[in-house]
Short mmCIF file of C-alpha atoms and ligand atoms in Angstrom, two decimals:
data_model
loop_
_atom_site.label_atom_id
_atom_site.label_comp_id
_atom_site.label_asym_id
_atom_site.label_seq_id
_atom_site.Cartn_x
_atom_site.Cartn_y
_atom_site.Cartn_z
CA UNK A 588 -6.53 82.85 -54.43
CA UNK A 589 -6.79 80.54 -51.54
CA UNK A 590 -9.98 80.74 -49.55
CA UNK A 591 -9.70 81.71 -45.91
CA UNK A 592 -11.02 79.11 -43.47
CA UNK A 593 -12.93 79.91 -40.31
CA UNK A 594 -12.47 78.50 -36.84
CA UNK A 595 -15.55 79.13 -34.71
CA UNK A 596 -14.72 80.01 -31.08
CA UNK A 597 -18.29 80.39 -29.80
CA UNK A 598 -18.09 77.26 -27.64
CA UNK A 599 -14.77 78.20 -25.97
CA UNK A 600 -13.08 81.59 -26.17
CA UNK A 601 -16.22 83.64 -26.90
CA UNK A 602 -18.11 82.63 -23.75
CA UNK A 603 -14.85 82.62 -21.76
CA UNK A 604 -14.32 86.25 -22.83
CA UNK A 605 -17.90 87.43 -22.28
CA UNK A 606 -19.60 85.33 -19.58
CA UNK A 607 -16.79 83.78 -17.52
CA UNK A 608 -16.93 80.42 -19.38
CA UNK A 609 -20.38 79.54 -18.06
CA UNK A 610 -22.00 77.89 -21.11
CA UNK A 611 -22.81 74.31 -20.14
CA UNK A 612 -22.89 71.21 -22.31
CA UNK A 613 -26.69 71.30 -22.41
CA UNK A 614 -26.57 74.85 -23.78
CA UNK A 615 -24.46 73.56 -26.67
CA UNK A 616 -26.10 70.22 -27.44
CA UNK A 617 -29.21 71.63 -29.10
CA UNK A 618 -27.28 73.73 -31.59
CA UNK A 619 -23.96 72.06 -32.31
CA UNK A 620 -25.54 69.73 -34.90
CA UNK A 621 -26.70 72.77 -36.89
CA UNK A 622 -23.27 74.37 -36.49
CA UNK A 623 -21.74 71.19 -37.88
CA UNK A 624 -23.47 71.86 -41.23
CA UNK A 625 -22.06 75.38 -41.70
CA UNK A 626 -18.68 74.36 -43.06
CA UNK A 627 -16.36 75.70 -40.36
CA UNK A 628 -12.71 74.66 -40.47
CA UNK A 629 -12.95 73.71 -36.77
CA UNK A 630 -14.80 74.33 -33.52
CA UNK A 631 -12.64 75.62 -30.72
CA UNK A 632 -14.74 74.09 -27.94
CA UNK A 633 -12.43 72.92 -25.12
CA UNK A 634 -9.37 73.90 -23.12
CA UNK A 635 -8.53 77.24 -21.62
CA UNK A 636 -10.91 77.71 -18.73
CA UNK A 637 -13.63 75.29 -19.94
CA UNK A 638 -12.21 72.35 -18.01
CA UNK A 639 -11.81 74.30 -14.77
CA UNK A 640 -15.20 75.99 -15.10
CA UNK A 641 -17.06 72.73 -15.83
CA UNK A 642 -15.68 70.88 -12.86
CA UNK A 643 -15.59 73.87 -10.46
CA UNK A 644 -18.79 75.76 -11.23
CA UNK A 645 -21.06 73.77 -13.51
CA UNK A 646 -20.75 70.41 -11.77
CA UNK A 647 -20.36 68.65 -15.07
CA UNK A 648 -17.71 66.35 -16.41
CA UNK A 649 -15.46 68.17 -18.89
CA UNK A 650 -14.53 64.89 -20.59
CA UNK A 651 -18.15 63.98 -21.29
CA UNK A 652 -18.66 67.30 -23.06
CA UNK A 653 -16.33 66.22 -25.87
CA UNK A 654 -18.14 62.91 -26.40
CA UNK A 655 -21.63 64.40 -26.24
CA UNK A 656 -20.82 67.21 -28.70
CA UNK A 657 -18.96 64.83 -31.01
CA UNK A 658 -22.04 62.60 -31.24
CA UNK A 659 -24.08 65.59 -32.45
CA UNK A 660 -21.35 67.10 -34.64
CA UNK A 661 -19.17 64.38 -36.14
CA UNK A 662 -18.05 66.30 -39.23
CA UNK A 663 -16.28 69.48 -38.10
CA UNK A 664 -12.86 68.95 -36.43
CA UNK A 665 -12.78 69.74 -32.70
CA UNK A 666 -10.06 72.04 -31.43
CA UNK A 667 -8.71 72.75 -27.96
CA UNK A 668 -6.38 75.27 -26.36
CA UNK A 669 -3.49 73.84 -24.37
CA UNK A 670 -1.26 75.97 -22.14
CA UNK A 671 1.95 74.05 -22.91
CA UNK A 672 3.18 72.05 -19.95
CA UNK A 673 0.41 73.72 -17.88
CA UNK A 674 -2.22 71.82 -19.94
CA UNK A 675 -5.50 73.42 -18.80
CA UNK A 676 -4.20 74.35 -15.36
CA UNK A 677 -1.94 76.94 -13.77
CA UNK A 678 1.32 75.11 -13.14
CA UNK A 679 3.70 72.71 -14.86
CA UNK A 680 2.46 69.12 -14.74
CA UNK A 681 4.66 66.02 -15.00
CA UNK A 682 5.46 64.69 -18.47
CA UNK A 683 3.47 61.48 -18.06
CA UNK A 684 0.35 63.48 -17.08
CA UNK A 685 0.84 65.57 -20.25
CA UNK A 686 0.90 62.38 -22.32
CA UNK A 687 -2.13 60.88 -20.56
CA UNK A 688 -4.06 64.14 -20.94
CA UNK A 689 -3.36 64.40 -24.67
CA UNK A 690 -4.16 60.71 -25.28
CA UNK A 691 -7.47 60.97 -23.43
CA UNK A 692 -8.47 64.23 -25.18
CA UNK A 693 -7.64 62.77 -28.57
CA UNK A 694 -9.53 59.53 -27.83
CA UNK A 695 -12.58 61.58 -26.81
CA UNK A 696 -12.52 63.51 -30.09
CA UNK A 697 -10.13 66.48 -30.01
CA UNK A 698 -8.51 66.73 -33.45
CA UNK A 699 -6.54 69.99 -33.36
CA UNK A 700 -4.45 71.06 -30.36
CA UNK A 701 -3.43 74.72 -30.20
CA UNK A 702 -0.43 74.91 -27.87
CA UNK A 703 1.06 78.07 -26.42
CA UNK A 704 3.40 79.29 -23.71
CA UNK A 705 2.84 82.75 -22.24
CA UNK A 706 6.60 83.52 -22.47
CA UNK A 707 7.01 81.84 -25.89
CA UNK A 708 9.44 79.48 -24.19
CA UNK A 709 9.13 76.66 -26.72
CA UNK A 710 10.68 74.16 -24.30
CA UNK A 711 7.37 74.27 -22.40
CA UNK A 712 5.66 73.09 -25.60
CA UNK A 713 8.01 70.20 -26.41
CA UNK A 714 6.34 67.42 -24.44
CA UNK A 715 2.76 68.35 -25.43
CA UNK A 716 3.75 68.48 -29.11
CA UNK A 717 5.53 65.13 -28.83
CA UNK A 718 2.40 63.66 -27.20
CA UNK A 719 0.13 65.07 -29.92
CA UNK A 720 2.34 63.74 -32.72
CA UNK A 721 2.39 60.35 -31.03
CA UNK A 722 -1.41 59.97 -31.02
CA UNK A 723 -1.74 61.41 -34.54
CA UNK A 724 -3.38 64.74 -33.66
CA UNK A 725 -2.82 68.09 -35.36
CA UNK A 726 -0.32 70.22 -33.41
CA UNK A 727 -0.82 73.93 -33.93
CA UNK A 728 2.00 75.97 -32.40
CA UNK A 729 0.88 79.39 -31.17
CA UNK A 730 2.96 82.56 -30.85
CA UNK A 731 1.82 84.59 -27.82
CA UNK A 732 1.57 88.02 -29.38
CA UNK A 733 2.39 91.22 -27.55
CA UNK A 734 4.02 94.59 -28.24
CA UNK A 735 7.41 95.65 -26.87
CA UNK A 736 10.80 96.75 -28.23
CA UNK A 737 11.92 93.10 -28.25
CA UNK A 738 8.78 91.64 -29.84
CA UNK A 739 9.84 92.19 -33.46
CA UNK A 740 9.03 90.18 -36.58
CA UNK A 741 12.53 88.64 -36.36
CA UNK A 742 11.73 87.56 -32.81
CA UNK A 743 8.48 85.86 -33.84
CA UNK A 744 10.16 84.16 -36.80
CA UNK A 745 12.82 82.79 -34.45
CA UNK A 746 10.17 81.39 -32.08
CA UNK A 747 8.26 79.93 -35.05
CA UNK A 748 11.49 78.25 -36.24
CA UNK A 749 11.87 76.57 -32.86
CA UNK A 750 8.26 75.37 -33.07
CA UNK A 751 8.68 74.23 -36.68
CA UNK A 752 11.68 72.14 -35.59
CA UNK A 753 9.22 70.19 -33.41
CA UNK A 754 7.22 69.40 -36.56
CA UNK A 755 4.10 71.37 -35.79
CA UNK A 756 1.32 71.18 -38.40
CA UNK A 757 0.31 74.87 -38.41
CA UNK A 758 1.17 78.21 -36.80
CA UNK A 759 -1.19 80.51 -34.92
CA UNK A 760 -0.64 84.16 -34.05
CA UNK A 761 -2.38 84.30 -30.69
CA UNK A 762 -3.21 87.93 -29.96
CA UNK A 763 -4.99 87.40 -26.67
CA UNK A 764 -5.17 91.09 -25.74
CA UNK A 765 -6.33 92.34 -29.14
CA UNK A 766 -3.21 94.45 -29.66
CA UNK A 767 -2.23 93.59 -33.23
CA UNK A 768 -2.79 96.45 -35.66
CA UNK A 769 -3.59 95.97 -39.36
CA UNK A 770 -0.12 96.61 -40.83
CA UNK A 771 1.69 94.53 -38.20
CA UNK A 772 -0.82 91.80 -38.86
CA UNK A 773 -0.12 92.02 -42.61
CA UNK A 774 3.67 92.02 -42.17
CA UNK A 775 3.79 89.21 -39.62
CA UNK A 776 1.51 86.93 -41.64
CA UNK A 777 3.48 87.67 -44.81
CA UNK A 778 6.81 86.83 -43.11
CA UNK A 779 5.45 83.63 -41.63
CA UNK A 780 4.08 82.57 -45.02
CA UNK A 781 7.42 83.36 -46.69
CA UNK A 782 9.49 81.53 -44.08
CA UNK A 783 7.38 78.44 -43.46
CA UNK A 784 5.45 76.00 -45.56
CA UNK A 785 2.69 75.78 -42.95
CA UNK A 786 -0.89 77.06 -42.66
CA UNK A 787 -1.07 80.28 -40.62
CA UNK A 788 -3.99 81.26 -38.38
CA UNK A 789 -4.74 84.63 -36.79
CA UNK A 790 -6.51 84.69 -33.44
CA UNK A 791 -7.39 88.10 -32.03
CA UNK A 792 -9.87 89.84 -29.75
CA UNK A 793 -11.93 92.97 -30.36
CA UNK A 794 -10.80 94.57 -27.09
CA UNK A 795 -9.09 97.53 -28.77
CA UNK A 796 -11.44 97.63 -31.78
CA UNK A 797 -8.82 96.75 -34.41
CA UNK A 798 -9.43 93.02 -34.87
CA UNK A 799 -11.75 92.99 -37.93
CA UNK A 800 -9.40 95.31 -39.85
CA UNK A 801 -6.35 93.35 -38.75
CA UNK A 802 -8.09 90.17 -39.94
CA UNK A 803 -8.73 91.82 -43.30
CA UNK A 804 -5.05 92.75 -43.71
CA UNK A 805 -4.01 89.25 -42.60
CA UNK A 806 -6.24 87.82 -45.31
CA UNK A 807 -4.60 90.11 -47.88
CA UNK A 808 -1.23 88.77 -46.68
CA UNK A 809 -2.39 85.19 -47.24
CA UNK A 810 -3.53 84.00 -43.80
CA UNK A 811 -5.16 80.56 -44.03
CA UNK A 812 -7.47 80.62 -41.01
CA UNK A 813 -9.13 83.31 -38.88
CA UNK A 814 -10.97 82.84 -35.58
CA UNK A 815 -14.48 84.27 -35.29
CA UNK A 816 -17.55 83.85 -33.09
CA UNK A 817 -21.26 83.78 -33.88
CA UNK A 818 -22.86 87.24 -33.70
CA UNK A 819 -24.37 87.40 -30.20
CA UNK A 820 -21.15 86.06 -28.65
CA UNK A 821 -18.78 88.25 -30.68
CA UNK A 822 -17.11 91.67 -30.32
CA UNK A 823 -16.47 93.31 -26.95
CA UNK A 824 -13.58 91.31 -25.52
CA UNK A 825 -14.49 88.33 -27.75
CA UNK A 826 -13.63 87.57 -31.40
CA UNK A 827 -15.04 89.46 -34.42
CA UNK A 828 -18.36 88.02 -35.61
CA UNK A 829 -18.40 85.62 -38.53
CA UNK A 830 -21.35 87.55 -40.01
CA UNK A 831 -19.25 90.75 -40.11
CA UNK A 832 -16.22 89.05 -41.64
CA UNK A 833 -18.45 87.27 -44.17
CA UNK A 834 -20.00 90.56 -45.25
CA UNK A 835 -16.62 92.31 -45.38
CA UNK A 836 -15.25 89.65 -47.72
CA UNK A 837 -18.31 89.11 -49.92
CA UNK A 838 -17.80 90.18 -53.54
CA UNK A 839 -14.03 90.07 -53.05
CA UNK A 840 -11.51 87.43 -54.09
CA UNK A 841 -11.56 86.27 -50.49
CA UNK A 842 -15.23 85.30 -50.28
CA UNK A 843 -15.79 82.92 -47.36
CA UNK A 844 -17.32 79.59 -48.25
CA UNK A 845 -19.90 79.05 -45.49
CA UNK A 846 -23.67 78.52 -45.22
CA UNK A 847 -24.44 82.08 -44.06
CA UNK A 848 -28.24 81.58 -43.98
CA UNK A 849 -27.74 78.77 -41.49
CA UNK A 850 -25.43 81.00 -39.41
CA UNK A 851 -28.20 83.63 -39.16
CA UNK A 852 -30.54 80.99 -37.76
CA UNK A 853 -27.90 79.72 -35.35
CA UNK A 854 -27.34 83.31 -34.18
CA UNK A 855 -30.99 83.43 -33.02
CA UNK A 856 -30.31 80.52 -30.72
CA UNK A 857 -27.23 82.22 -29.24
CA UNK A 858 -29.18 85.44 -28.80
CA UNK A 859 -31.49 83.59 -26.42
CA UNK A 860 -28.53 82.03 -24.62
CA UNK A 861 -26.92 85.43 -24.19
CA UNK A 862 -30.14 86.62 -22.63
CA UNK A 863 -30.15 83.64 -20.26
CA UNK A 864 -26.69 84.65 -19.00
CA UNK A 865 -27.11 88.42 -19.18
CA UNK A 866 -26.34 88.69 -15.43
CA UNK A 867 -22.76 87.72 -16.21
CA UNK A 868 -22.26 90.30 -18.94
CA UNK A 869 -20.46 93.47 -17.97
CA UNK A 870 -20.15 96.83 -19.64
CA UNK A 871 -16.37 96.34 -19.71
CA UNK A 872 -16.54 93.06 -21.63
CA UNK A 873 -19.14 94.32 -24.09
CA UNK A 874 -17.48 97.51 -25.24
CA UNK A 875 -14.22 98.58 -26.89
CA UNK A 876 -11.61 99.59 -24.35
CA UNK A 877 -9.41 102.36 -25.70
CA UNK A 878 -7.24 102.42 -22.57
CA UNK A 879 -5.56 99.35 -23.98
CA UNK A 880 -4.22 101.56 -26.76
CA UNK A 881 -3.16 104.32 -24.39
CA UNK A 882 -1.40 102.21 -21.74
CA UNK A 883 -1.03 98.87 -23.57
CA UNK A 884 -2.68 97.28 -20.58
CA UNK A 885 -5.20 94.57 -21.55
CA UNK A 886 -8.83 95.13 -20.59
CA UNK A 887 -8.98 92.29 -18.08
CA UNK A 888 -5.88 93.55 -16.32
CA UNK A 889 -7.16 97.13 -16.20
CA UNK A 890 -10.43 96.13 -14.54
CA UNK A 891 -8.45 93.97 -12.13
CA UNK A 892 -6.20 96.89 -11.16
CA UNK A 893 -9.16 99.19 -10.63
CA UNK A 894 -10.99 96.72 -8.40
CA UNK A 895 -7.81 95.99 -6.41
CA UNK A 896 -7.30 99.69 -5.77
CA UNK A 897 -10.94 100.13 -4.80
CA UNK A 898 -10.51 97.37 -2.22
CA UNK A 899 -7.60 99.30 -0.78
CA UNK A 900 -9.21 102.74 -0.93
CA UNK A 901 -6.38 103.82 -3.20
CA UNK A 902 -8.24 104.57 -6.43
CA UNK A 903 -6.53 107.97 -6.54
CA UNK A 904 -3.20 106.18 -7.12
CA UNK A 905 -4.31 104.58 -10.41
CA UNK A 906 -2.46 107.07 -12.63
CA UNK A 907 0.81 106.44 -10.79
CA UNK A 908 0.33 102.69 -11.12
CA UNK A 909 -0.44 102.94 -14.84
CA UNK A 910 2.92 104.66 -15.26
CA UNK A 911 4.65 102.07 -13.08
CA UNK A 912 3.31 99.03 -15.00
CA UNK A 913 5.44 99.57 -18.16
CA UNK A 914 8.53 100.19 -15.98
CA UNK A 915 8.05 96.93 -14.06
CA UNK A 916 7.30 95.09 -17.28
CA UNK A 917 10.54 96.35 -18.89
CA UNK A 918 12.59 95.53 -15.78
CA UNK A 919 11.15 92.01 -15.73
CA UNK A 920 12.10 91.35 -19.37
CA UNK A 921 8.88 92.38 -21.19
CA UNK A 922 6.58 89.47 -20.33
CA UNK A 923 3.34 89.48 -22.36
CA UNK A 924 0.57 90.76 -20.08
CA UNK A 925 -1.48 87.57 -19.96
CA UNK A 926 -2.41 85.37 -17.01
CA UNK A 927 -0.45 84.78 -14.83
CA UNK A 928 2.09 87.41 -15.89
CA UNK A 929 -0.45 90.24 -16.01
CA UNK A 930 -1.25 89.55 -12.34
CA UNK A 931 2.45 89.38 -11.44
CA UNK A 932 3.33 92.66 -13.15
CA UNK A 933 0.16 94.41 -11.93
CA UNK A 934 0.61 93.37 -8.30
CA UNK A 935 4.28 94.37 -8.26
CA UNK A 936 3.56 97.76 -9.84
CA UNK A 937 0.81 98.37 -7.27
CA UNK A 938 3.05 97.37 -4.35
CA UNK A 939 5.86 99.56 -5.69
CA UNK A 940 3.56 102.59 -5.67
CA UNK A 941 1.57 101.92 -2.49
CA UNK A 942 4.53 100.91 -0.31
CA UNK A 943 6.41 104.04 -1.31
CA UNK A 944 9.54 102.06 -2.12
CA UNK A 945 10.09 100.03 -5.28
CA UNK A 946 10.46 96.25 -4.73
CA UNK A 947 10.25 96.62 -0.98
CA UNK A 948 7.32 94.18 -0.95
CA UNK A 949 7.65 91.31 -3.40
CA UNK A 950 5.06 88.52 -3.80
CA UNK A 951 6.39 84.98 -4.06
CA UNK A 952 5.08 84.67 -7.62
CA UNK A 953 7.31 87.54 -8.70
CA UNK A 954 10.26 85.88 -6.97
CA UNK A 955 9.51 82.59 -8.69
CA UNK A 956 9.27 84.29 -12.07
CA UNK A 957 12.70 85.89 -11.50
CA UNK A 958 14.08 82.53 -10.30
CA UNK A 959 13.11 81.14 -13.71
CA UNK A 960 10.22 78.89 -12.67
CA UNK A 961 7.92 80.29 -15.36
CA UNK A 962 10.49 79.85 -18.13
CA UNK A 963 12.99 82.06 -19.86
CA UNK A 964 11.99 85.75 -20.08
CA UNK A 965 11.86 87.32 -23.53
CA UNK A 966 14.53 89.92 -22.64
CA UNK A 967 16.99 89.68 -19.74
CA UNK A 968 15.69 90.79 -16.35
CA UNK A 969 17.44 93.91 -15.05
CA UNK A 970 20.36 92.76 -12.85
CA UNK A 971 19.77 95.43 -10.21
CA UNK A 972 16.11 94.52 -9.92
CA UNK A 973 16.93 90.82 -9.79
CA UNK A 974 19.23 91.51 -6.85
CA UNK A 975 16.48 93.49 -5.08
CA UNK A 976 14.01 90.65 -5.57
CA UNK A 977 15.99 87.47 -4.89
CA UNK A 978 19.40 88.70 -3.71
CA UNK A 979 22.18 86.34 -4.72
CA UNK A 980 19.90 83.34 -5.32
CA UNK A 981 20.74 81.34 -8.41
CA UNK A 982 18.54 81.65 -11.48
CA UNK A 983 17.84 78.51 -13.46
CA UNK A 984 15.76 78.05 -16.57
CA UNK A 985 16.32 74.31 -16.64
CA UNK A 986 13.27 72.10 -16.55
CA UNK A 987 12.70 70.66 -13.10
CA UNK A 988 13.79 66.99 -13.03
CA UNK A 989 10.67 66.36 -10.92
CA UNK A 990 8.54 66.75 -14.05
CA UNK A 991 10.23 63.77 -15.67
CA UNK A 992 9.33 61.40 -12.84
CA UNK A 993 6.30 59.21 -13.58
CA UNK A 994 3.44 60.32 -11.33
CA UNK A 995 0.26 58.93 -12.86
CA UNK A 996 0.17 55.77 -10.73
CA UNK A 997 0.68 57.80 -7.56
CA UNK A 998 -2.33 60.00 -8.42
CA UNK A 999 -4.35 56.93 -9.32
CA UNK A 1000 -3.57 55.21 -6.02
CA UNK A 1001 -4.70 58.31 -4.15
CA UNK A 1002 -8.19 58.32 -5.69
CA UNK A 1003 -8.76 54.71 -6.73
CA UNK A 1004 -11.90 54.43 -4.56
CA UNK A 1005 -13.47 57.56 -5.97
CA UNK A 1006 -12.95 57.28 -9.70
CA UNK A 1007 -15.45 56.04 -12.25
CA UNK A 1008 -13.19 56.19 -15.25
CA UNK A 1009 -9.54 56.57 -16.13
CA UNK A 1010 -9.89 60.26 -17.01
CA UNK A 1011 -10.91 61.02 -13.42
CA UNK A 1012 -7.28 60.42 -12.46
CA UNK A 1013 -6.22 63.16 -14.87
CA UNK A 1014 -8.87 65.56 -13.55
CA UNK A 1015 -7.55 64.85 -10.05
CA UNK A 1016 -3.91 65.34 -11.07
CA UNK A 1017 -4.81 68.73 -12.57
CA UNK A 1018 -7.16 70.11 -9.89
CA UNK A 1019 -6.90 67.90 -6.79
CA UNK A 1020 -9.27 69.72 -4.40
CA UNK A 1021 -11.87 70.65 -6.98
CA UNK A 1022 -11.86 67.17 -8.51
CA UNK A 1023 -12.43 65.56 -5.10
CA UNK A 1024 -15.37 67.89 -4.42
CA UNK A 1025 -16.70 67.06 -7.87
CA UNK A 1026 -16.39 63.28 -7.30
CA UNK A 1027 -18.21 63.67 -3.98
CA UNK A 1028 -21.03 65.71 -5.52
CA UNK A 1029 -21.30 63.16 -8.34
CA UNK A 1030 -21.61 60.34 -5.83
CA UNK A 1031 -24.32 62.14 -3.86
CA UNK A 1032 -25.91 63.58 -6.99
CA UNK A 1033 -26.13 66.94 -5.22
CA UNK A 1034 -26.33 69.86 -7.56
CA UNK A 1035 -23.83 72.54 -6.66
CA UNK A 1036 -25.19 75.91 -5.54
CA UNK A 1037 -25.05 78.70 -8.04
CA UNK A 1038 -21.70 80.41 -7.84
CA UNK A 1039 -21.59 84.17 -8.01
CA UNK A 1040 -18.85 86.14 -9.71
CA UNK A 1041 -17.43 87.16 -6.35
CA UNK A 1042 -16.77 83.55 -5.44
CA UNK A 1043 -15.01 83.04 -8.72
CA UNK A 1044 -12.52 85.66 -7.59
CA UNK A 1045 -12.22 84.16 -4.16
CA UNK A 1046 -11.36 80.84 -5.77
CA UNK A 1047 -8.36 82.32 -7.56
CA UNK A 1048 -5.12 80.74 -6.38
CA UNK A 1049 -3.48 82.62 -3.55
CA UNK A 1050 0.20 83.25 -3.06
CA UNK A 1051 2.09 83.88 0.12
CA UNK A 1052 4.03 87.13 0.16
CA UNK A 1053 6.84 87.66 2.59
CA UNK A 1054 7.22 91.28 3.61
CA UNK A 1055 10.16 92.96 5.20
CA UNK A 1056 9.12 94.55 8.52
CA UNK A 1057 8.41 98.25 8.46
CA UNK A 1058 10.66 100.51 10.50
CA UNK A 1059 9.82 99.76 14.10
CA UNK A 1060 9.19 102.64 16.50
CA UNK A 1061 9.60 102.43 20.24
CA UNK A 1062 6.60 103.68 22.25
CA UNK A 1063 5.47 102.99 25.81
CA UNK A 1064 8.35 100.61 26.19
CA UNK A 1065 7.04 98.61 23.23
CA UNK A 1066 8.03 98.46 19.60
CA UNK A 1067 5.24 99.21 17.16
CA UNK A 1068 4.60 96.84 14.30
CA UNK A 1069 2.83 98.64 11.47
CA UNK A 1070 0.99 97.20 8.52
CA UNK A 1071 3.23 97.44 5.43
CA UNK A 1072 0.25 97.61 3.07
CA UNK A 1073 -3.54 98.06 3.05
CA UNK A 1074 -5.59 94.87 3.20
CA UNK A 1075 -7.67 92.57 5.37
CA UNK A 1076 -6.30 90.77 8.41
CA UNK A 1077 -7.09 87.17 7.62
CA UNK A 1078 -5.05 85.50 10.31
CA UNK A 1079 -3.38 86.45 13.58
CA UNK A 1080 -0.67 84.00 14.51
CA UNK A 1081 0.89 85.74 17.50
CA UNK A 1082 -0.59 85.56 21.02
CA UNK A 1083 -0.52 88.30 23.65
CA UNK A 1084 2.01 87.67 26.40
CA UNK A 1085 3.84 85.02 24.41
CA UNK A 1086 7.46 85.40 23.29
CA UNK A 1087 8.13 86.10 19.62
CA UNK A 1088 11.30 85.74 17.60
CA UNK A 1089 12.61 88.27 15.11
CA UNK A 1090 11.19 87.55 11.61
CA UNK A 1091 8.53 85.14 12.91
CA UNK A 1092 5.16 85.57 11.17
CA UNK A 1093 2.58 87.37 13.33
CA UNK A 1094 -0.13 88.39 10.85
CA UNK A 1095 -1.32 87.44 7.38
CA UNK A 1096 -2.86 90.27 5.40
CA UNK A 1097 -4.78 89.60 2.23
CA UNK A 1098 -4.32 92.18 -0.51
CA UNK A 1099 -4.66 91.97 -4.28
CA UNK A 1100 -5.66 88.28 -4.11
CA UNK A 1101 -2.32 87.55 -2.51
CA UNK A 1102 -1.44 86.72 1.04
CA UNK A 1103 1.19 88.87 2.70
CA UNK A 1104 3.07 87.73 5.78
CA UNK A 1105 3.89 90.40 8.34
CA UNK A 1106 6.83 89.40 10.50
CA UNK A 1107 8.06 90.56 13.91
CA UNK A 1108 10.68 93.31 13.67
CA UNK A 1109 12.51 92.02 16.78
CA UNK A 1110 12.60 89.29 19.40
CA UNK A 1111 10.59 89.98 22.53
CA UNK A 1112 7.13 89.47 23.98
CA UNK A 1113 3.94 90.31 22.12
CA UNK A 1114 2.55 93.06 24.32
CA UNK A 1115 -0.62 94.17 22.62
CA UNK A 1116 -2.58 93.42 19.44
CA UNK A 1117 -4.63 96.27 18.00
CA UNK A 1118 -6.56 94.40 15.33
CA UNK A 1119 -8.75 91.33 15.00
CA UNK A 1120 -9.24 88.87 12.18
CA UNK A 1121 -11.42 90.37 9.47
CA UNK A 1122 -10.31 93.95 10.16
CA UNK A 1123 -9.40 96.14 7.23
CA UNK A 1124 -6.15 98.00 7.77
CA UNK A 1125 -4.38 100.83 5.99
CA UNK A 1126 -0.65 101.00 5.37
CA UNK A 1127 0.97 102.31 8.55
CA UNK A 1128 -1.83 101.19 10.91
CA UNK A 1129 -0.38 99.79 14.12
CA UNK A 1130 -1.00 96.05 14.32
CA UNK A 1131 0.79 95.21 17.55
CA UNK A 1132 3.46 96.25 20.02
CA UNK A 1133 6.36 94.07 21.06
CA UNK A 1134 8.05 94.50 24.45
CO1 CO B 1868 -8.30 84.26 -27.11
#
């Protein structure tokens, strides 16, 4: 009976899930040496949001974290999470940046790279895997797990075959929303073990409450590795605790081989850390969310929807939107509801309900997804819906030739006066604005002010949405331009008395973290503006009249 190995996620996913990725390197340095003696298979300690959070909020160098922790914990392999061609960012980066990023991470001390693509489009994982193989790292290919009529065991085996063809070293079932149930977990692990001669890992979250049981069934099916966190940073939306799994498996054939007494002591340290950051903990992240079972909407997405509706005084529409989400998801080819696709599906479902007409308002991100810029959807997108969203525009799933062009030197030239080390160029290529602010703060040694949760949301990338004008009405010799959706007027572009052309942008309304352009319904002269910047408007409020 092979012994199950344990990857500890406390230094990455656990604090990302519970306290918005705010543990700093100093928080980790005092304890990681003790953790190194426990006997974990690996520490997942980098990637995901850690890079972004370090440079954006903590004012610390994400690269230095690897070196500092490695000095204290040289024994246990270090593991990172890599979003395919998106690396640790939110868009596709050029191939040479992918290579440079992997080389630098490996040189600093990352041993195992877990690579995933939200759409399971393995082509987005090709270059990272090639880069990892080249430096001699361990490439773990991850299946983004979700539930839908097309997400069958056969489907996952097919994706795993594509990854295996790229010579990955292990397979991970990445259940980011905590949706996998015990029998599915058993059957999927068993099939993967039967079809591939590779170690299999199960990564889940406790969001729906099933994870510990699903881990147990995975172990019965022969899973090689499970992901857990240390007690105080476990459960809720995080991983199951190692203490719980240890106790579940004690006196069975699957007994975990770890220094449990040492783990209990380490847990005391993390208990204090959790207390230090208790302001960041929320009821939603600490408890089991059964809505995820009812609507199959992940916890993070549900709280996002609720707060978006609150902003728009439309909380009473939540039930309609919850029914609309699965429809939109099916029409868009069943994307897994993870960032950024959860935001795309959620925003479109909300707009479909609030605007009173499906796909009347379509954010650019949704258009880009349909155009193929995010990769190939799991199931075909409904033809009718595609036509509503992008008309007769061509869809292409081919990789942009731009990504093949070398770009590293260009980035380097742009910041050569500001960098202290080669990795700064990579930080800049990934997050240009934030990296520049970070370099400036480093030069001046100014500590950044404490960032509140609200600012974290404000910092989320914004998208421009082009709206079709609402039906214009003629009054007082002028044509009324009404707001197509509720939101805040963030910019007025038109000027009273000045001529405007049909379809020219007059207002930008911010709603659901997206920017919506409101265009003139006709050519004429802007007669009157009824709102000012900062005003909150409802759908149907008159913004201006055009003579
Ligand atoms: Co996770």
